[in-house]
PDB file of C-alpha atoms in Angstrom:
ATOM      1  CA  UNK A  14       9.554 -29.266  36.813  1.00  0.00           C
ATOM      2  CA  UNK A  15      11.865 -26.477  36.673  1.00  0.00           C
ATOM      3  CA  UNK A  16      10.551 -22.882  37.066  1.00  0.00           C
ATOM      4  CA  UNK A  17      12.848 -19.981  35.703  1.00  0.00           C
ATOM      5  CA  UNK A  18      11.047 -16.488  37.632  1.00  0.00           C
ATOM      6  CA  UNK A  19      12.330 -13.070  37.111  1.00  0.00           C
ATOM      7  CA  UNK A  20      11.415  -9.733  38.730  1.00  0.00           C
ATOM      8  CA  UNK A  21      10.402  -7.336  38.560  1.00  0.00           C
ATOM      9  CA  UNK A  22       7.117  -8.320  36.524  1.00  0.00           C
ATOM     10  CA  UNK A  23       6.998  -4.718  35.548  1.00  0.00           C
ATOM     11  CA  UNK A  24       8.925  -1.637  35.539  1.00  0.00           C
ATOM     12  CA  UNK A  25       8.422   1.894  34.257  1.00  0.00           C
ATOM     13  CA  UNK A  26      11.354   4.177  34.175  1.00  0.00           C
ATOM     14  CA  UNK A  27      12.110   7.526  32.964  1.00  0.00           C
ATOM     15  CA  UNK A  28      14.479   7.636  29.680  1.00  0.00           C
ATOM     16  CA  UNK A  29      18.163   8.090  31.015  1.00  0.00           C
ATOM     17  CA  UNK A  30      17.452   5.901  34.090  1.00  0.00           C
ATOM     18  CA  UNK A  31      18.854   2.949  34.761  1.00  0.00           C
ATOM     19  CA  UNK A  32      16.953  -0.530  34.703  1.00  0.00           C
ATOM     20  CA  UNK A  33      17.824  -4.422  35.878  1.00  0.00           C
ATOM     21  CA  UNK A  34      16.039  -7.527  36.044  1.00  0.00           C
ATOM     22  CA  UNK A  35      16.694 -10.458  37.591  1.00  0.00           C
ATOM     23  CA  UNK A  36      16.085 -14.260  36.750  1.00  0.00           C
ATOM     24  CA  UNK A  37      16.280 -17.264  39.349  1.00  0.00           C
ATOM     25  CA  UNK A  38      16.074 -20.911  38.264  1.00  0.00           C
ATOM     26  CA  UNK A  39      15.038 -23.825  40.556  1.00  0.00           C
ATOM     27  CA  UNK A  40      17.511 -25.992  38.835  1.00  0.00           C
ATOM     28  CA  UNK A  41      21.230 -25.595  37.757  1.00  0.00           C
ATOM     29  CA  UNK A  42      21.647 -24.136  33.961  1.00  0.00           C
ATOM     30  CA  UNK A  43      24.486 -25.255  31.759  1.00  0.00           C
ATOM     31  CA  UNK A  44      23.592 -21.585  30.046  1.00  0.00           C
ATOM     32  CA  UNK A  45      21.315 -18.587  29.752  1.00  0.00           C
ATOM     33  CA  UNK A  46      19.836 -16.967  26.993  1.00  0.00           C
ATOM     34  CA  UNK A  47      18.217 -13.538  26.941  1.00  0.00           C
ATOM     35  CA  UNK A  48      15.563 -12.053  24.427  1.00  0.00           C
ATOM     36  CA  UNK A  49      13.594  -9.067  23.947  1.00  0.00           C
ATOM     37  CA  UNK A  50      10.297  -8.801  22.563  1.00  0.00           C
ATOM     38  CA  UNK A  51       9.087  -5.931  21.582  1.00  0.00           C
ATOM     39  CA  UNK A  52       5.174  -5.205  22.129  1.00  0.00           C
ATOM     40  CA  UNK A  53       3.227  -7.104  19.564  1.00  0.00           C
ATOM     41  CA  UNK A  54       6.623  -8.701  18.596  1.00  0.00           C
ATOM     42  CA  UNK A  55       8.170 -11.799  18.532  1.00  0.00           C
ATOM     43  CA  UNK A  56      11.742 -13.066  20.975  1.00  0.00           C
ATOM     44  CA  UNK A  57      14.751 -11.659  19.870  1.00  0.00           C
ATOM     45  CA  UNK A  58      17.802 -13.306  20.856  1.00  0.00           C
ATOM     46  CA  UNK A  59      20.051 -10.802  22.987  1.00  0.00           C
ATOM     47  CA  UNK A  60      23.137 -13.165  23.837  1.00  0.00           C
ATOM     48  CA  UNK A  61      24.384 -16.536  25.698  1.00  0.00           C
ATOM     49  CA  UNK A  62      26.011 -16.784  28.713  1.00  0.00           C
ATOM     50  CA  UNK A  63      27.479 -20.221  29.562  1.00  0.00           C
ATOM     51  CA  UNK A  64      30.119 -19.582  32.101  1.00  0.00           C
ATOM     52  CA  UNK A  65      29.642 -19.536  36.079  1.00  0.00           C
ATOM     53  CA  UNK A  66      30.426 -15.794  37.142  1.00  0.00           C
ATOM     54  CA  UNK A  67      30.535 -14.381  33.330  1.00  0.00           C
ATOM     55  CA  UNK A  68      29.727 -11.150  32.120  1.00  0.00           C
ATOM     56  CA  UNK A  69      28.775  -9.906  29.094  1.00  0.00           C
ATOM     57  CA  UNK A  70      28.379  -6.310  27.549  1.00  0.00           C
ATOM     58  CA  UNK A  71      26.511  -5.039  24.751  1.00  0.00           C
ATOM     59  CA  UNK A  72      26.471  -1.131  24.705  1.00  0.00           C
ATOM     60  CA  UNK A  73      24.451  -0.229  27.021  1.00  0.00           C
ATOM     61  CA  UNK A  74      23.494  -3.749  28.342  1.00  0.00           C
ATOM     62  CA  UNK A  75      25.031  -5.802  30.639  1.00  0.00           C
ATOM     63  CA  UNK A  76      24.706  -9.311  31.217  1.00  0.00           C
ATOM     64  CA  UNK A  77      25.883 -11.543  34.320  1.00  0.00           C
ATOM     65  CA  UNK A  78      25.806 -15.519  34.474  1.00  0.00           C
ATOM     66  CA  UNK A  79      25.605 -16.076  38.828  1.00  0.00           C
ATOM     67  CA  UNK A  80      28.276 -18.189  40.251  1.00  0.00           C
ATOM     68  CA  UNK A  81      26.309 -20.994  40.947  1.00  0.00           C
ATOM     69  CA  UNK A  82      24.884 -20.978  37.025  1.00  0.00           C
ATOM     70  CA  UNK A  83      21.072 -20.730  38.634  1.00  0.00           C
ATOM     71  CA  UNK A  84      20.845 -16.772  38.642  1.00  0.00           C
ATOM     72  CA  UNK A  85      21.297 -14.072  35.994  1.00  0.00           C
ATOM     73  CA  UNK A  86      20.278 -10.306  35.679  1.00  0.00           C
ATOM     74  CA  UNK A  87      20.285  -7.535  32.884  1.00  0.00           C
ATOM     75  CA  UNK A  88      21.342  -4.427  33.405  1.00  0.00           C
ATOM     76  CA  UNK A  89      20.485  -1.170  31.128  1.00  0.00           C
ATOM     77  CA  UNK A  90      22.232   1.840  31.610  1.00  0.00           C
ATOM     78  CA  UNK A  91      20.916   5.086  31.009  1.00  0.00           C
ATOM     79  CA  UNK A  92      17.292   3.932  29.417  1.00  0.00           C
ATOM     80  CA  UNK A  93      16.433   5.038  26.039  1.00  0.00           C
ATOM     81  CA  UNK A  94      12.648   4.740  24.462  1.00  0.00           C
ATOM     82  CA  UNK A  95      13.888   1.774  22.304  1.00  0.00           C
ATOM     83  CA  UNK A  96      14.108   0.215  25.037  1.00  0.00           C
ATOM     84  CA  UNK A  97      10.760  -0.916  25.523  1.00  0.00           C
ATOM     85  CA  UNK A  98       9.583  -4.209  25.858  1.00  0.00           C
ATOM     86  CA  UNK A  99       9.851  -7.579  27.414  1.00  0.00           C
ATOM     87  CA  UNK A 100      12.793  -9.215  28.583  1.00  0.00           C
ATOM     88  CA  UNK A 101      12.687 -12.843  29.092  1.00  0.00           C
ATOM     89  CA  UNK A 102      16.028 -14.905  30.500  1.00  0.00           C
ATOM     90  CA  UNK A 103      15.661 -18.744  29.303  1.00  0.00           C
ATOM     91  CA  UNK A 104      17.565 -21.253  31.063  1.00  0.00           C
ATOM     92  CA  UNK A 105      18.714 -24.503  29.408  1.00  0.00           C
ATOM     93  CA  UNK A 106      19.035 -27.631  31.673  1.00  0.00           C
ATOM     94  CA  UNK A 107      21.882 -29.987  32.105  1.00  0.00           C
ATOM     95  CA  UNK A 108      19.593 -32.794  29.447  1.00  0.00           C
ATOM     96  CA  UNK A 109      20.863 -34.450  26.671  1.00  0.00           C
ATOM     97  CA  UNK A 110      19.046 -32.239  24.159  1.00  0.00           C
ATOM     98  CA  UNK A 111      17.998 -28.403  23.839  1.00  0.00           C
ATOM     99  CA  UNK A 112      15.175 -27.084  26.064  1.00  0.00           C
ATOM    100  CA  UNK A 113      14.830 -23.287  26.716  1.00  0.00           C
ATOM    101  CA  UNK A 114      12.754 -23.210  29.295  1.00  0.00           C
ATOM    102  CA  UNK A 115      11.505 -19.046  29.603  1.00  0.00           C
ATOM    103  CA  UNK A 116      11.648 -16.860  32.660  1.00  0.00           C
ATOM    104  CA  UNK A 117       8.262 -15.099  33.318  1.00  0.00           C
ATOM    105  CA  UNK A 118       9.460 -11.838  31.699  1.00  0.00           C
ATOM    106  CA  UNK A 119       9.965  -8.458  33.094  1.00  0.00           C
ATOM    107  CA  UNK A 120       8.229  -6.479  30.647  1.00  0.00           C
ATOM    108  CA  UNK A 121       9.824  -2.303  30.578  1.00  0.00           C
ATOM    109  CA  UNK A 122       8.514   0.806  29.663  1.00  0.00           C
ATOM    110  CA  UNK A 123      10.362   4.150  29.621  1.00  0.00           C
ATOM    111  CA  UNK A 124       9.331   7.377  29.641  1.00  0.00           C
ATOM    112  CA  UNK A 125      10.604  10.326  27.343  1.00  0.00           C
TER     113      UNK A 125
ATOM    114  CA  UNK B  37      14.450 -13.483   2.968  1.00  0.00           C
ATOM    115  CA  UNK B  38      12.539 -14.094   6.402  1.00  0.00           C
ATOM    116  CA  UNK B  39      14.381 -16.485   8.260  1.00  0.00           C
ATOM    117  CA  UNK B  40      11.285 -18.577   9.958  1.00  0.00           C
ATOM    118  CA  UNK B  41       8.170 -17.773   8.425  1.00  0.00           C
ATOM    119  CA  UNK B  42       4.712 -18.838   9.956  1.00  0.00           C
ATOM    120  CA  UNK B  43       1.651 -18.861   8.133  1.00  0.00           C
ATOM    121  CA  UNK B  44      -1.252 -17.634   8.958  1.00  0.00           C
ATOM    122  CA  UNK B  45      -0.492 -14.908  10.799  1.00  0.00           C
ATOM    123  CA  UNK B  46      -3.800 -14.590  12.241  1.00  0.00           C
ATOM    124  CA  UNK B  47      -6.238 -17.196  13.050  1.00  0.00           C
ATOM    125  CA  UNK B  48     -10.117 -16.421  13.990  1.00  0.00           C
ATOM    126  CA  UNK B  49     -11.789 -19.651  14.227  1.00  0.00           C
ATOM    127  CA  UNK B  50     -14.757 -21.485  16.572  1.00  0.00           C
ATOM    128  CA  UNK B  51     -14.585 -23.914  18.956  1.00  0.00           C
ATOM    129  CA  UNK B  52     -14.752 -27.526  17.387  1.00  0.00           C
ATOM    130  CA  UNK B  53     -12.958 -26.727  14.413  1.00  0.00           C
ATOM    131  CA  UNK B  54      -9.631 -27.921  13.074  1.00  0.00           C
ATOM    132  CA  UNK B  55      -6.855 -25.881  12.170  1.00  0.00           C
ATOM    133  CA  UNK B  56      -2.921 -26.155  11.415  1.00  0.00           C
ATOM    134  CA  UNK B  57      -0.195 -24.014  11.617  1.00  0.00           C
ATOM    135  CA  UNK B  58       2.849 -24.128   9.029  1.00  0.00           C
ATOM    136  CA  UNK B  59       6.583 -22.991  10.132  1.00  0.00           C
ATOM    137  CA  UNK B  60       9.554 -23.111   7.180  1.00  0.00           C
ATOM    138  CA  UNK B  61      13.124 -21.893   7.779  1.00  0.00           C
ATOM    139  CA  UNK B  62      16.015 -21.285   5.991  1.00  0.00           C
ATOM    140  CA  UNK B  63      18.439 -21.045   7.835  1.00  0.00           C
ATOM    141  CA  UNK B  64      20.001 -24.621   7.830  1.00  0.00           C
ATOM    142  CA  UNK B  65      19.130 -25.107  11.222  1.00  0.00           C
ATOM    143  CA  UNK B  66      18.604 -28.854  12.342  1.00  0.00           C
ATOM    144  CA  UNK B  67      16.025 -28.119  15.670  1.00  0.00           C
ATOM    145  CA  UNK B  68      12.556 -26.647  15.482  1.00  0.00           C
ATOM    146  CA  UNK B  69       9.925 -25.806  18.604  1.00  0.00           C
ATOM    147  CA  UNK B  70       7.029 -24.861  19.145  1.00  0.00           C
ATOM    148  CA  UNK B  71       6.083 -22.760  21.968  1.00  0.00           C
ATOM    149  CA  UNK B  72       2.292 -21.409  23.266  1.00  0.00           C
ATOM    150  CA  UNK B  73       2.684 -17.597  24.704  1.00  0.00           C
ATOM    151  CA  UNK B  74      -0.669 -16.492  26.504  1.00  0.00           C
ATOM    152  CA  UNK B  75      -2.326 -13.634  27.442  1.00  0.00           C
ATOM    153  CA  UNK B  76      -0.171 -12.936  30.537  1.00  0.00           C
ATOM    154  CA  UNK B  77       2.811 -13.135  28.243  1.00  0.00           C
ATOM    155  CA  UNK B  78       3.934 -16.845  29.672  1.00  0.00           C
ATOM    156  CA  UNK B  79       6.543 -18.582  26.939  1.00  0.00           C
ATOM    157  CA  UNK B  80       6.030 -22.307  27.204  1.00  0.00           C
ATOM    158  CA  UNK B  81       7.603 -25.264  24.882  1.00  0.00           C
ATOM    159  CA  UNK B  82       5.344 -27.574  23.235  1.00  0.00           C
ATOM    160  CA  UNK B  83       6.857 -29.152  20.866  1.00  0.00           C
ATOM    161  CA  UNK B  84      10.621 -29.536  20.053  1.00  0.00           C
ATOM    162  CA  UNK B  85      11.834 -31.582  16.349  1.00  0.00           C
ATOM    163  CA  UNK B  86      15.437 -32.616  16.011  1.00  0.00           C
ATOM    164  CA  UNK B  87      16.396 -33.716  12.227  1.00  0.00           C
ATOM    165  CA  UNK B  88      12.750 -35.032  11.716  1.00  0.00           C
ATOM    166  CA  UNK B  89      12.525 -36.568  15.381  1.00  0.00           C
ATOM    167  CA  UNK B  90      10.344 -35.781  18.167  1.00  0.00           C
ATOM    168  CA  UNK B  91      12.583 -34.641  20.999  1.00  0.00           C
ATOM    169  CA  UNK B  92      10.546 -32.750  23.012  1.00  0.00           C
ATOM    170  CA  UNK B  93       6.654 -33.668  23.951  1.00  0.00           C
ATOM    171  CA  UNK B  94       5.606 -31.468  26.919  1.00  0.00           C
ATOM    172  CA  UNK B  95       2.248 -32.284  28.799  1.00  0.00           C
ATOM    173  CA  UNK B  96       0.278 -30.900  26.036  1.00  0.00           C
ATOM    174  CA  UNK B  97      -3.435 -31.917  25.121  1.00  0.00           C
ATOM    175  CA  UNK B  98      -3.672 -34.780  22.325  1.00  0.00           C
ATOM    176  CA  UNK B  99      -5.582 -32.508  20.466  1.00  0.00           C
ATOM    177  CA  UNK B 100      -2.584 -30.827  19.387  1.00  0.00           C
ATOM    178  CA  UNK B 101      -0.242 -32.920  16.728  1.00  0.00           C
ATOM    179  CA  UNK B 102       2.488 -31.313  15.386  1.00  0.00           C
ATOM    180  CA  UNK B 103       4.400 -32.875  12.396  1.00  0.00           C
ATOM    181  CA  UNK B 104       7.924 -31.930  10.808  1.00  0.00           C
ATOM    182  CA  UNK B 105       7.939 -33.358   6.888  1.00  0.00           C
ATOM    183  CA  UNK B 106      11.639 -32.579   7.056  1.00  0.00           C
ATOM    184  CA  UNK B 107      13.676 -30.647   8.636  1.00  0.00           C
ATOM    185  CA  UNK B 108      13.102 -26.986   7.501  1.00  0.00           C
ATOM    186  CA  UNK B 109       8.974 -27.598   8.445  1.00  0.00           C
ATOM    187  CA  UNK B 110       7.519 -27.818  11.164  1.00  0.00           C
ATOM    188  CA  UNK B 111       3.622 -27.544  11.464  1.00  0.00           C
ATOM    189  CA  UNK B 112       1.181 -27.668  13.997  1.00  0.00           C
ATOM    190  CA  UNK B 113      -2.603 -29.361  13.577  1.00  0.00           C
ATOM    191  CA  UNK B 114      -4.716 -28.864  16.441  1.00  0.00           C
ATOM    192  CA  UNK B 115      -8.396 -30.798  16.295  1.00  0.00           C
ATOM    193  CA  UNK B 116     -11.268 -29.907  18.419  1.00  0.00           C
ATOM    194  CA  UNK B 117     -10.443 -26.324  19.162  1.00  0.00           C
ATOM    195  CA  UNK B 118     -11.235 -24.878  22.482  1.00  0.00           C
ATOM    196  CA  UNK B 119     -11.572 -21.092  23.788  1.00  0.00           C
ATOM    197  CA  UNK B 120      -8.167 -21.676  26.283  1.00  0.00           C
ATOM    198  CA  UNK B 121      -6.359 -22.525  23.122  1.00  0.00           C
ATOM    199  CA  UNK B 122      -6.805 -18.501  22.409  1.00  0.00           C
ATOM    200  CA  UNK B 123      -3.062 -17.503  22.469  1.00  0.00           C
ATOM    201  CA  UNK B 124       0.075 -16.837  20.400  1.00  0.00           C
ATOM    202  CA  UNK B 125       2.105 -19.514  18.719  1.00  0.00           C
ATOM    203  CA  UNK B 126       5.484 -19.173  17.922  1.00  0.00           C
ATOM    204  CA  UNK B 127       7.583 -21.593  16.118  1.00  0.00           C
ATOM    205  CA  UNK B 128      11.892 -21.000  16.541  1.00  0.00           C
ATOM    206  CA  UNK B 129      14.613 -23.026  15.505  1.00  0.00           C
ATOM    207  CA  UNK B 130      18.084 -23.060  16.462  1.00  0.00           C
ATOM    208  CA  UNK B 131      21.490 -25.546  15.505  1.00  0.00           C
ATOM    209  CA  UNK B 132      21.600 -28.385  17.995  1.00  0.00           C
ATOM    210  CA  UNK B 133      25.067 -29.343  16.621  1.00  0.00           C
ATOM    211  CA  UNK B 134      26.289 -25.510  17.666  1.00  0.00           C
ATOM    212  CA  UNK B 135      24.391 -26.840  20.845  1.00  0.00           C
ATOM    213  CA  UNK B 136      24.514 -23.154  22.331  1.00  0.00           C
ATOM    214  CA  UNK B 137      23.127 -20.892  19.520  1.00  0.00           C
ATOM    215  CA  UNK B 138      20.416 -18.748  20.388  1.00  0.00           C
ATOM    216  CA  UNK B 139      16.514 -19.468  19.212  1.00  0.00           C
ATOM    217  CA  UNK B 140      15.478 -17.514  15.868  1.00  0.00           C
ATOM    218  CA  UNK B 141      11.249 -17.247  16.666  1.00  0.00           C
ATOM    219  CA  UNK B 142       8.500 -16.806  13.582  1.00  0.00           C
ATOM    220  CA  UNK B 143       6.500 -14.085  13.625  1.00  0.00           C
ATOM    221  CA  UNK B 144       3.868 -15.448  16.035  1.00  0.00           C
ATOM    222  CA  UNK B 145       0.290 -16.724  14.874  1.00  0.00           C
ATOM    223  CA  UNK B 146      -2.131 -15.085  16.729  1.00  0.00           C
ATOM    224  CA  UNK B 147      -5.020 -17.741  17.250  1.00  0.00           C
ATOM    225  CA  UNK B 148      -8.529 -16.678  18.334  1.00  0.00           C
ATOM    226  CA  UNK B 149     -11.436 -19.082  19.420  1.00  0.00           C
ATOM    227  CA  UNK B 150     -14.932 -17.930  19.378  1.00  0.00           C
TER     228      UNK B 150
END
């Protein structure tokens, strides 16, 4: 079945330091979905990316969709403490309906 | 108002027993899940509900039934409880018809089994 991994598995920073994870699917995507999920919280949607080779920016985030729709990473500039958490890409298939299948996380914690 | 609300929260329980879970949203979407997190933080899907209809069955023990009684509900009865059934369940829901929205996840029932 198709496997969405990410690494790292775990990363501590200090705060102001920069941070990326990466996600890898065994199958092509028709889109990818990131969340964040705070410790003893539930997934929060970040954003979609559906396009091959599209970026995305939120603030201090960055988001890219790989050419060949089967890769993404997040990248965090300048880590704050809010930060903190895990981040979990989810890949959606090419099948007539919805399933999100989750990466294996990358969970973060920064430093003050 | 909470968007998708789970209830209970917590669940201590021992093994043999039978217990449900209850998700509600209100948020008009038409596609609920329901997906087992475990201790090593691992999302899987379970379950997915689209306007009433099972969509999405993953290789999931019989044991576990879920039923949607329309579609802002979605709950999840699971008979004969075991100790690897200790984990987090989180029900979401999103707008199949917007067919690219992102999941909205409850706040995660926390099921133990002694």
């Amino acid at each position: 079945g198709q496997q969405v991994m990410q690494i790292p598995q775990y990363q501590h920073v200090q705060e102001g330091e920069d941070f990326t994870t990466y996600c890898n699917s065994s199958t092509t995507l028709s889109n990818i979905q990131w969340y964040k999920q705070r410790p003893g919280g539930h997934p929060v949607f970040l954003i979609q990316l559906v396009k091959s080779g599209e970026v995305k920016k939120q603030k201090r985030l960055t988001f890219q969709f790989g050419e060949a729709k089967k890769n993404s990473s997040l990248h965090i500039t300048a880590t704050q403490t809010t930060d903190v958490g895990t981040y979990f890409c989810a890949g959606c298939p090419y099948t007539g309906f919805q399933k999100l299948v989750f990466g294996t996380g990358t969970r973060l914690l920064v430093s003050p | 108002d909470t968007a998708v609300s789970q209830t209970p929260k917590y669940l201590v329980t021992q093994m043999g027993n039978d217990k449900s879970i209850k998700c509600e949203q209100n948020l008009g979407h038409d596609t609920m899940y329901w997906y087992k997190q475990d201790s090593k933080k691992f999302l899987k899907i379970m379950f997915s509900y689209n306007n009433k209809e099972l969509i999405i069955n993953e290789t999931v023990p019989n044991r576990f039934s879920p039923k949607s009684p329309d579609k802002a509900h979605l709950n999840l009865h699971i008979n004969s409880l075991e100790l690897g059934d200790s984990a987090v369940y989180f029900c979401a829901s999103s707008s199949f018809l917007q067919g690219r929205g992102g999941y909205t996840f409850g706040s995660g029932t926390r099921l133990t089994v002694v």
